[in-house]
Structures are given as structure tokens and as C-alpha cells.
Amino acid sequence: MNIVKPSRKEGTKKTFDYFSINCVLIFLVAAVSTLLFVASTLTGSDGNVIGSGSIQTTIGYILKLKPLPLFIIMFPLIGGPLEALIGRKSENLRDSTVVDTTFITFIAILAMYPQVSRGTMNYFIPGVFGHGLSFRVDMLSFIMAATSGVLWLMVTIYAHDYMGIEEHRNRFYLWMSVTYGGVLGTVLAGDMLTMFLFFEIMTFSSYMLVAHNQSKESILAGNNYLYMGIAGGLSLLLGIMLLYAYTGTLNFVPLASQLAELGWRKYLITGLFVLGFGVKAGMLPLHIWLPKAHPVAPTPASALLSGILIKVGAYGMLRVAVSFFVPAANEIVSFGDSLWVVSERLGAIIIWTGVITMAIGVFMALQQSNMKKMLAYHSISQMGYIIMGIGVASYLGYNGAMGFSGSIYHIVNHALFKALLFMVVGLVYLRTKELDMYKLGGMWKKMPFTAFVCVIAILGITGMPGFNGFASKSILHHAIIEAYEYGHPSFKYAEFIFTLVSAGTVCSFIKLFKYVFCGACPEKYKNIDGEKGMMDLAMGGLALMIIAIGQAPNYLLNQFIIPATEGLTFDPAFINEYLVSMDFFNAKDVLGMLWIYLIGIGIFILGTKFDLFHLHLPRWFNIETAFYKPMARGVIMFSNNITKHYEIAIIKSDIIIYTCVLTGIIFLLMKFV
Amino acid sequence: MKRPLNSMQFPLYVLLLLLMGSVIIPLTTEKFNMKAKTVILGTLVLSWGMMLSTFINVLREGPYLYNIGNWGPKIGIQFNIDIFSTSMSLFILSLSILVIIYSLKDIEHEIYFKQISVYYSLVLLLILGMVGITVTNDLFNTYVFMEILAITSCAIISIKRKKENYMASFRYLILNTLGSLSFLFGVALLYMVTGYLNMSEIYIRINQVWELYPTNLLLALGLMLTGLGIKAAVFPLHVWLPDAHSTAPTPSSALLSGLVVKVYIFTAMKLLFRVIGLEIIDTINIPSFITYFAVVGMIMGSVFAIGQRDIKRLLAYSSVAQIGYIFLGVGLATELGLSAGLFHVVSHGFMKSLLFLSAGAIIYKTGKRDIRTFKGIGYQMPLTMILFTVGALGMIGIPGLNGFMSKWYLGFAVLEKGQPIYLIVILLSSFLNAIYYLPIIISAFLTEGEERNIMVLEDIPKTMSIPMVLIASFCIITGFFPQIVMDVVSRAIPTFL
């Protein structure tokens, strides 16, 4: 039944080739440069830590380069076709090139820091699109770009070994690079039009990653992804055009005072933006593409999809929420100003959407047996956290810095641990060709390192103190508490659901680990191979980052996230009081986590006892069969029926139509006589 | 005036040259050989050069009216040589040259070999008609060129000698004759009350006429607009288009869909804004009529396209929808609307001819017309399918291609007019475009055909691939730098309003 396809690697026993040497070197250099980068951000020495003389001037020159964002975006976009060409000659060379280009891009992203930390970096190319292409890198963009840089580097190292089981590898790497360019372009964009351009590039190129397998399911999932992506893109375009037509600007500037005069139209614009980005972010009820697309995509692509692509949706929502619908800093005096009304209403809706998204996501995740599908539903659930954070940022307006930081922080953290989890599952799949967790077991003996990093990722996602998830979840928890303290008391329920969802996450991952890594190993997997060097390297890199952030949660917060709030309309006093030097490991939060773990274990015990993980949900519960499928079928059926019944009839009645139109027009015109 | 006299005559020379070429080709050679190809391309390139110099001249020195044989406007024929007519003629000639280079190879396998030189003779006449109708400033002269166009179009459809071609071209002929006659009737009614056939002269007298003989004017307007509606394939009058465009030889389809329907739109614009004038058509609400038709066409064209199985028929229905976009721009009757409409004329011309040509290349190479048989075709003909993808994504309106910029401009024109509902229709129609274009691309690149998908190098002839690549690169360049076209177009518009 499980026929193992002969792969390129298994024929040759040589496992440590020049690709591996290249990877290890790149990994080490990347690690060293990251350390240097961290050191330079702490000391504020603008990266002049190494080198002297001509090297230093070169570095200094690069660090001051204005078109750096353009370079960062163009590098993968040009590199992609090049890689595909190289791949025709040699696969190893291509994969090394892929890793190298990703690495160079990563370094270039880090090199933006000195300029970004001194102030927003602007670069404008006039002429394109008639409006000009504008790039604007502030700390928020920088965080997103750096996260995608790290993730992409690890995924390309990982992909080399994994892609052996897939075909059309050249095409995969081509579109992966283009997607990278699209993601970077979206986060570095300085106005809505530029953002939309790269957002669409990203949609189309990532479609090629989703449908890569070309199997029936992947084509279907891909179609789902593509059409929803296009619909989202169109809704975004509509929003952009309305905004531009009514306010005359596409830049990310506070527009609340202008929007206040627009009446109901401002809510239309708001809704369109939320809808457009919500599709990509996997927001309920627009999430249906996500649990389909993630399992069928090749694992590196799933890791990227879950790690970065859906975050770009969240980023867009965050960017729009904190720039367009808020008043400028000089227009308001306090939290209760009337200009906040759009932002507040928007925020309340987003909070509840986020809360529902996280609850449904985790509930559906508990019901899955396919590991990748389960991770996909967890992505939805975790996106719920992020969306909720965005909602709080928007709802509390002037005091929303907590929600803002929480969602940004969670974007970074979720990228790391979810990508790592997908990589773990990918390695298990590579060796066993099995995605059903109930059919696996005892894998820790075969893959001890994988089991180890899996534990780290699980501790991260469930929010164990000392791992990265804890930091962002605590901030988000504080945020939702603030929402009902400063705002409406009904958010108390939101906080309750938040806790329950965290517990459900714990339960779900206990389940995953137990069925995959613990227990007895099934007979047919007794002789499978174990670890794979380069894949372990990539997973280890991410695990290291998870631990590092978890140990020093204040570093990320103080060095990047708080500077990111500076350009935005947030109360500086509030930030100083609550966020700067925030004490993460206080007794209340840590104990809270303990409770969550206990509830999670409780759910797990109850669930296995009463068989709650295999519920057959009613058909109407599935939003897809209830709503989207009939709609799609309706459009196609309508067109086909019309064509079948009326096309020939219309063509044959040509003269009658002519007569009717002519008399009709003349009749209508004659009333003016 | 600083202009040398000779260069002023260039538009007339273009027409005469094309006429001469069309006569010479069947006379000189019986076989279709190098000599004939040289004559065709030489004629076209020479006319293109002259049109380019006229265009540059007009840009520098401003527009002028050119009287043929120095007869006055009362009896003679007058050409209106301004930015609009020269730039659009230039567009017509450029696209025609590219399509004709493509056709040199393709036509051999589509029609009977003895008729190839006749075919080119007809095509040159067709181009003559299009250029003529664009530059002329005379209503009756417009009618003459319309008849030339109708007859030559009919001939280049029916030249394929198949039953369905005869049917399609017969329907085309009948309906187009109806259209031409309606137009002629309208011209006669206008002539009756104004005593002029010259557009500018009628425009001077039209206000008086409107007060004295409103019935005449309204009847004329109704007849002429319906006639032009048939010819430009506005939605319920599009009935001849799907058959004609899908059965014709590929180069003919590209010319018909990309260019011929557009020149009737130019005529409609001239009629509405240069003959009748904005004040009168605004009082009788013509622009809003046009937008209703346009909006219905945008949706219904796409709906019919979704149901199609034949690739060329699908493209033909897509044209019906796209013509809706252009008429929407025209119907807004604002500067932004008209320039968006003209911009879409150019971008749709390029995109649709690219699509028809690549579909033709597929038919040329594999003989497949049914989109359900396109599985894995992207591996047999990668270049062709990539070019098709460029065209199709442009139609959907992906940023970076000219189709997106059309929607962008049209959207702002609609919003400026205060009609956000039309913007929603535009975007809905884009989504419908995606529904029928994307499955073709997906099945071409992502499903396995009968044979294993192995990337092969393209083997359609160079003369077919190079024009397509040029058209595609134009689509991409104007997608990123729309002002190349938009600057010219927006300078041409003020002469209308």
C-alpha cells in the first residue's frame, strides 16, 4: 500500500556532498551574523563590530544604501528563474544556489537595521503604475522581513532533502523564490498600490506551490486557494480604489479625520480591507482554503504558507488598522476621542472574529487525524490569537499598544514554531509516507532529534514559560484583559474562550506527540531510516531561535516591537508603563499557564475516554458545503445552463433582437421630443 | 504653418499605399512567395513610418484638417488629423504588422494556397478601412469605409471554405449590412436637416437643429447608435460575433477582435461627442443608456464565455465582455472615462490579439480547439502557453499587466462620476474572467496529458513566436508604465469634450 517512490537520494549513499558543506557553512555564517546583529542592536554600534579599513567602509556603504529594499525584493525575483535554469544542469548546484541567494537576501534584510532604527526608510521609484512604486521600511516591516528571512533560509536548507520525493523541482524552486519576492515586497511596500502588486504576485506564485503535487486533491485545494485569493485581492482592490478616490492618498498615513466625513462608506472600506486580508490570514469564515491547501502542499511550502504567507494577511490587516483608521497623533488628546469611533467599532468586530476563529480552529484541530491538517487548523487557531491582538490594538486605539505588540510578537513566534512543526511532520512523512497520526507510533527511537525539537516546538506553541510562545501569549492575554477593563465588559467571555483555546491547544499537541512519537512502533516502520542531516540542521536552527526568544523575551520586545509603535498613534505613557521592562515571568502568568496545562491534560484524558476526537460533524456545520460549494456550483451551472439553452436561440433571433433594440431605443429617445 | 506640404498629405498617402498594395499583390504573383511577402510588409512598414511621422508632427505642431483635393468641406472629404486619429491609426498599423508577420506562416495551413495572395489583398483593404474610418471627418465617408470593412471582414472569414464559415460570414454580412444601412439612414436624416456631411460643420449647426427638428435628430441618433452597436458587438447585438470570430482563420480573428470592433467604437465616440456634442446627448441621457448596455454586456459576455468549450469561441465571448468595459468608459462621458475607455481599447487590442494568436499557435501545432483537451499542453508548447497566460492574466487584471491599469483607470473614472456600483460590476466581471481563463492555464501546466509531461523546447516557427513575444512584452511594459499610452490618450481626449 505504501509504495515508496524511488527517490534521487536513496540510490546514492553519499549523503555528505558539497550541498551539505555549503549548508553548514551558510548556517554557521548566518548564526554568527545573527549573533553579531543581536550584539550590535544591544550596543547600538550600527554594525561596525567587525572588520577594519576597506571592509568597514564597504559595510558602512552597504548599511547606508538607499535602494536596499528594492535590492532585497529583486534578488529573489531574479534569482528564481536563474535557479530553475541552473537546475537543468545540476540539482545540487541549484539547491546550493537557492540557499545562497536566500542567505544573501537575509543578510541584506539585516543590513537595513541601522537605517530603520534611525527612522523610517523611504525609497521611491517614480513612474511605475503612473503613481510610482514606493517602499517604506519601518520597524514593523523590518520585523516581518527579518522573520521571513530566517524562515526562508531554514526552509531552503530543509527543502533540498525533502523535495527528493517530489517532481518538477525546478518549478518548485522558481515559484518559491518568486513567492519570497512577493512576501518581501508586500511587507516592505510603502503604499497600498505597491503592496497590492506584491500581494497578488504572492497569491499567484504561492498557488503554484500549493498545487505543486498535481494530484487531484492538490489541484482542487489549489483552485480553492486561488479563487479565494483572487476574490480577496479584488475586494482589497475595491477598498484601495475607494480609499484613494475619497481621500486622495495611498500612503500609510492616519486618515481618521478625513474618513469621519464619509458616512457609511468608511465602514464599506474597512470591511473590504478586512475581507481582503482576512482571506489570506485564514480568518473565519474565509478560512476554508487553508485546511485544504496546507496538507497537500509539499512540506517546505506548508511550512512557508503557515509560517509567513498567512501572516502577511495579518500584517496587512494590522498595517491598515493602525494606519488608516486611526487619527494622527497631533489630532487627539486622549483615549476617549470621538475620532476613534471607526477604529473602535472595527476593533470590536475583529476581536470577536479572532476569538471565534481561534475557538473553531482548535476545535477542528482536535478532530483531525491527518497531522498536516491538524497543524493547518492550529494555524487558523493561532491566527485567531493574532487577529484578536489586532482587534484589541484597534479597539483600544490610543491604549492599544498591548494588542499591537502581542500580535506582532505572536506573528514572529508562530512563524518559528509552526514552521518547525511542519518540518517535523514532513520528516516523519518522508520516512514513513504516512500522515495519519493514529497509524504511527514510537518514532522517537528512529528519530530522537526530531522528537526533541518537536517537544521544543510543542512547548513553544502551548506557551510553556521559557519558550517563545509564552511571551506572546502573555502579552495577548494582558491585551484581552485590558479590552474588558478599558472597554466593554463582554470581552470577559473572550478572555474565557482564550484560556479554553490555550488548553485545547495543549491537549491537541499532547495527542500529536503521543500518537506519533510515543508508544510502540508499527511493524512496517521497523526498518525505516532515521534522521536526515540537513533537515535536522534546519529544524535545530528554528528550535534554537524558539529557546533563545523564550529565554530573553524582553529583547525582542524592547529592541524591535516597542520601536515599531513609535511612528503610530499610541500613548507613549502607556507603553512606558506597561510594556517597557515588562516582567514576563511573574507568578500570576506562570501559574495561569500551569492551569492551562492542567485543563489541557484533563481534556485529553476525557477526550480519549469518551472518544471525543472523532466526532462526525453535521453537514451544515461545514461552511464549505453549506455556503461556498453551492455558490460556486451555482455560478457554473447558471453559466452552463444559459449557454446551453439560450446561446443558439439568441444567435438565431438576431434580426428580432436588432428590431427590438432599435425600436426600444427610438421609443425611449422619442419621449424627449 | 511650418509644416512641409508633403508631410501633410501623409495620411492620404497611407490610404493610397494600402490600396495600391492590395491591388498589386494578386497581380504580381500567382504563388505566394518571397516577393509577395516583401510587398505586403513593405507596404505596411512604409505606411507605419508615414503615420509615425504624421503623429510626431501632430504632437509638435498641433492638429490640422486636411481637405482631399482642396475641395471645401461642403462637398469634399475632410480628414481630421489630430492626436486621437494619428495615435489610433498608429496603434492599428502596429498591431496589424505584428499580426501579419505571424500570419505569414500560419495562413498557409489554414486556407487554400491559391487564395493566400487574395487574402492579403483583402487584409490590406481591411487595414485601409480601419485607418480611413479613424482619420476621416466626414459622415458619408465613414459609411464608405464601414462598407469596405464589412465586405473585407466577411471575405476574410469566409475564405476558409468551410460550411460553418459560410454560415458565420453570411450572418455577419446580413447583420453588418443592417448596421451600415441604419447608419446611412441616420446620416441621411442628419444631412436633411443640416445640409452638411462634415462632422465639424454639423456640430456648428446642431444646436439650432435640436431646437427645430428634434425628431429628426433623435431618429438619426437612435439608428446610428444601433447600427454602430451591431458593428461594435454591444451585448444584445453581439450575435454575429462568436461565430464569426471563432471560425475565421486565426490572423483574421486577431484583427477582427483586436481592431475592427474598436474602430466602430471610435466612430461612436466621434458621433456622440464631435457631431452631436456633449450638451445635447446629456439632455437626452444617451450616456446612461450606453452604460446600462455596457454593464449588462460585461457580465453576460463573461457568463456566456464560462459555458464555452471551444477556445476561440471563449475568446470571442470574452471580447463581448471587454467591449462592455470600453463602452462603460465612453458612457461616463467624462475626461477620465473616455481616456480609460481608449486605454482599454489599446490594451484589449494587444491582449486579445495575443490570446487569439497563441490559441492559433496551439491549433497550428496540435489541432486542439476544445479546452478540455488542453491537459499538459504547457509542456508541449511552453512559450505559447506562457504568452497565453500573460494575456489571460491581463484580462483578469493582475497588477503588472496592462489589463490591470485599464481597470484601475476605469475604476477611478466610475468613482469620479459617483457610481461605485459600476466599480463592483467591473470587479465582479474580473472575477468571472478568472473563472474561465484560469482553468485553461491550470490544465495546461498542472495536469498530466496523455504523454508524460516533459518540457520540450518550443517548435512553432520563429515568425509566429516573435510577434507574440513582442505583443506580450508590450502588455507587460504598459502594465508597469501605463503613462506611455495614457499620456497620449489623455492628450487626445480633450478634442472630444
PDB file of N, CA and C in Angstrom, chain B residues 310-348:
ATOM      1  N   ASP B 310     -14.992  25.671 -26.818  1.00  0.00           N
ATOM      2  CA  ASP B 310     -14.057  25.954 -27.902  1.00  0.00           C
ATOM      3  C   ASP B 310     -13.244  27.187 -27.534  1.00  0.00           C
ATOM      4  N   ILE B 311     -11.924  27.069 -27.636  1.00  0.00           N
ATOM      5  CA  ILE B 311     -11.062  28.139 -27.126  1.00  0.00           C
ATOM      6  C   ILE B 311     -11.316  29.464 -27.844  1.00  0.00           C
ATOM      7  N   LYS B 312     -11.478  29.406 -29.172  1.00  0.00           N
ATOM      8  CA  LYS B 312     -11.634  30.673 -29.886  1.00  0.00           C
ATOM      9  C   LYS B 312     -13.004  31.289 -29.634  1.00  0.00           C
ATOM     10  N   ARG B 313     -13.995  30.431 -29.424  1.00  0.00           N
ATOM     11  CA  ARG B 313     -15.322  30.942 -29.110  1.00  0.00           C
ATOM     12  C   ARG B 313     -15.323  31.614 -27.743  1.00  0.00           C
ATOM     13  N   LEU B 314     -14.585  30.991 -26.827  1.00  0.00           N
ATOM     14  CA  LEU B 314     -14.458  31.571 -25.486  1.00  0.00           C
ATOM     15  C   LEU B 314     -13.836  32.961 -25.572  1.00  0.00           C
ATOM     16  N   LEU B 315     -12.773  33.041 -26.376  1.00  0.00           N
ATOM     17  CA  LEU B 315     -12.117  34.346 -26.525  1.00  0.00           C
ATOM     18  C   LEU B 315     -13.065  35.354 -27.154  1.00  0.00           C
ATOM     19  N   ALA B 316     -13.898  34.874 -28.097  1.00  0.00           N
ATOM     20  CA  ALA B 316     -14.832  35.791 -28.749  1.00  0.00           C
ATOM     21  C   ALA B 316     -15.828  36.338 -27.736  1.00  0.00           C
ATOM     22  N   TYR B 317     -16.356  35.466 -26.864  1.00  0.00           N
ATOM     23  CA  TYR B 317     -17.301  35.968 -25.866  1.00  0.00           C
ATOM     24  C   TYR B 317     -16.617  36.893 -24.883  1.00  0.00           C
ATOM     25  N   SER B 318     -15.354  36.580 -24.599  1.00  0.00           N
ATOM     26  CA  SER B 318     -14.623  37.483 -23.713  1.00  0.00           C
ATOM     27  C   SER B 318     -14.527  38.871 -24.335  1.00  0.00           C
ATOM     28  N   SER B 319     -14.394  38.917 -25.675  1.00  0.00           N
ATOM     29  CA  SER B 319     -14.376  40.229 -26.335  1.00  0.00           C
ATOM     30  C   SER B 319     -15.664  40.984 -26.074  1.00  0.00           C
ATOM     31  N   VAL B 320     -16.799  40.257 -26.106  1.00  0.00           N
ATOM     32  CA  VAL B 320     -18.075  40.929 -25.855  1.00  0.00           C
ATOM     33  C   VAL B 320     -18.036  41.615 -24.496  1.00  0.00           C
ATOM     34  N   ALA B 321     -17.494  40.888 -23.502  1.00  0.00           N
ATOM     35  CA  ALA B 321     -17.420  41.475 -22.159  1.00  0.00           C
ATOM     36  C   ALA B 321     -16.497  42.675 -22.143  1.00  0.00           C
ATOM     37  N   GLN B 322     -15.358  42.557 -22.837  1.00  0.00           N
ATOM     38  CA  GLN B 322     -14.378  43.641 -22.783  1.00  0.00           C
ATOM     39  C   GLN B 322     -14.880  44.881 -23.506  1.00  0.00           C
ATOM     40  N   ILE B 323     -15.665  44.671 -24.562  1.00  0.00           N
ATOM     41  CA  ILE B 323     -16.240  45.828 -25.242  1.00  0.00           C
ATOM     42  C   ILE B 323     -17.157  46.580 -24.286  1.00  0.00           C
ATOM     43  N   GLY B 324     -17.786  45.813 -23.389  1.00  0.00           N
ATOM     44  CA  GLY B 324     -18.577  46.454 -22.345  1.00  0.00           C
ATOM     45  C   GLY B 324     -17.757  47.426 -21.526  1.00  0.00           C
ATOM     46  N   TYR B 325     -16.523  47.044 -21.167  1.00  0.00           N
ATOM     47  CA  TYR B 325     -15.648  47.942 -20.396  1.00  0.00           C
ATOM     48  C   TYR B 325     -15.446  49.247 -21.157  1.00  0.00           C
ATOM     49  N   ILE B 326     -15.133  49.079 -22.463  1.00  0.00           N
ATOM     50  CA  ILE B 326     -14.822  50.277 -23.242  1.00  0.00           C
ATOM     51  C   ILE B 326     -16.041  51.191 -23.314  1.00  0.00           C
ATOM     52  N   PHE B 327     -17.204  50.575 -23.557  1.00  0.00           N
ATOM     53  CA  PHE B 327     -18.399  51.413 -23.660  1.00  0.00           C
ATOM     54  C   PHE B 327     -18.773  52.025 -22.323  1.00  0.00           C
ATOM     55  N   LEU B 328     -18.432  51.331 -21.258  1.00  0.00           N
ATOM     56  CA  LEU B 328     -18.666  51.940 -19.943  1.00  0.00           C
ATOM     57  C   LEU B 328     -17.864  53.229 -19.829  1.00  0.00           C
ATOM     58  N   GLY B 329     -16.592  53.157 -20.239  1.00  0.00           N
ATOM     59  CA  GLY B 329     -15.768  54.354 -20.207  1.00  0.00           C
ATOM     60  C   GLY B 329     -16.346  55.438 -21.079  1.00  0.00           C
ATOM     61  N   VAL B 330     -16.802  55.075 -22.287  1.00  0.00           N
ATOM     62  CA  VAL B 330     -17.370  56.068 -23.203  1.00  0.00           C
ATOM     63  C   VAL B 330     -18.641  56.648 -22.615  1.00  0.00           C
ATOM     64  N   GLY B 331     -19.446  55.759 -22.007  1.00  0.00           N
ATOM     65  CA  GLY B 331     -20.739  56.196 -21.498  1.00  0.00           C
ATOM     66  C   GLY B 331     -20.628  57.131 -20.310  1.00  0.00           C
ATOM     67  N   LEU B 332     -19.490  57.109 -19.626  1.00  0.00           N
ATOM     68  CA  LEU B 332     -19.355  58.030 -18.498  1.00  0.00           C
ATOM     69  C   LEU B 332     -19.274  59.466 -18.984  1.00  0.00           C
ATOM     70  N   ALA B 333     -18.781  59.627 -20.248  1.00  0.00           N
ATOM     71  CA  ALA B 333     -18.716  60.947 -20.872  1.00  0.00           C
ATOM     72  C   ALA B 333     -17.949  61.945 -20.032  1.00  0.00           C
ATOM     73  N   THR B 334     -16.929  61.483 -19.357  1.00  0.00           N
ATOM     74  CA  THR B 334     -16.040  62.414 -18.671  1.00  0.00           C
ATOM     75  C   THR B 334     -14.646  62.203 -19.251  1.00  0.00           C
ATOM     76  N   GLU B 335     -13.762  63.120 -18.926  1.00  0.00           N
ATOM     77  CA  GLU B 335     -12.420  63.012 -19.474  1.00  0.00           C
ATOM     78  C   GLU B 335     -11.737  61.732 -19.011  1.00  0.00           C
ATOM     79  N   LEU B 336     -11.883  61.447 -17.721  1.00  0.00           N
ATOM     80  CA  LEU B 336     -11.277  60.219 -17.192  1.00  0.00           C
ATOM     81  C   LEU B 336     -11.889  58.989 -17.840  1.00  0.00           C
ATOM     82  N   GLY B 337     -13.212  59.008 -17.998  1.00  0.00           N
ATOM     83  CA  GLY B 337     -13.907  57.846 -18.545  1.00  0.00           C
ATOM     84  C   GLY B 337     -13.465  57.575 -19.958  1.00  0.00           C
ATOM     85  N   LEU B 338     -13.436  58.629 -20.783  1.00  0.00           N
ATOM     86  CA  LEU B 338     -13.051  58.425 -22.175  1.00  0.00           C
ATOM     87  C   LEU B 338     -11.602  57.973 -22.269  1.00  0.00           C
ATOM     88  N   SER B 339     -10.733  58.561 -21.446  1.00  0.00           N
ATOM     89  CA  SER B 339      -9.338  58.122 -21.585  1.00  0.00           C
ATOM     90  C   SER B 339      -9.182  56.692 -21.083  1.00  0.00           C
ATOM     91  N   ALA B 340      -9.936  56.313 -20.035  1.00  0.00           N
ATOM     92  CA  ALA B 340      -9.873  54.922 -19.593  1.00  0.00           C
ATOM     93  C   ALA B 340     -10.383  53.998 -20.696  1.00  0.00           C
ATOM     94  N   GLY B 341     -11.464  54.432 -21.378  1.00  0.00           N
ATOM     95  CA  GLY B 341     -12.002  53.618 -22.464  1.00  0.00           C
ATOM     96  C   GLY B 341     -10.984  53.448 -23.571  1.00  0.00           C
ATOM     97  N   LEU B 342     -10.347  54.561 -23.967  1.00  0.00           N
ATOM     98  CA  LEU B 342      -9.353  54.476 -25.045  1.00  0.00           C
ATOM     99  C   LEU B 342      -8.150  53.641 -24.611  1.00  0.00           C
ATOM    100  N   PHE B 343      -7.770  53.806 -23.350  1.00  0.00           N
ATOM    101  CA  PHE B 343      -6.657  52.991 -22.845  1.00  0.00           C
ATOM    102  C   PHE B 343      -7.016  51.522 -22.948  1.00  0.00           C
ATOM    103  N   HIS B 344      -8.263  51.219 -22.629  1.00  0.00           N
ATOM    104  CA  HIS B 344      -8.660  49.812 -22.715  1.00  0.00           C
ATOM    105  C   HIS B 344      -8.768  49.352 -24.159  1.00  0.00           C
ATOM    106  N   VAL B 345      -9.100  50.265 -25.059  1.00  0.00           N
ATOM    107  CA  VAL B 345      -9.077  49.890 -26.477  1.00  0.00           C
ATOM    108  C   VAL B 345      -7.688  49.364 -26.833  1.00  0.00           C
ATOM    109  N   VAL B 346      -6.684  50.126 -26.436  1.00  0.00           N
ATOM    110  CA  VAL B 346      -5.319  49.719 -26.777  1.00  0.00           C
ATOM    111  C   VAL B 346      -4.944  48.438 -26.036  1.00  0.00           C
ATOM    112  N   SER B 347      -5.205  48.400 -24.723  1.00  0.00           N
ATOM    113  CA  SER B 347      -4.737  47.214 -24.006  1.00  0.00           C
ATOM    114  C   SER B 347      -5.532  45.986 -24.409  1.00  0.00           C
ATOM    115  N   HIS B 348      -6.834  46.143 -24.620  1.00  0.00           N
ATOM    116  CA  HIS B 348      -7.584  44.966 -25.059  1.00  0.00           C
ATOM    117  C   HIS B 348      -7.144  44.522 -26.442  1.00  0.00           C
TER     118      HIS B 348
END
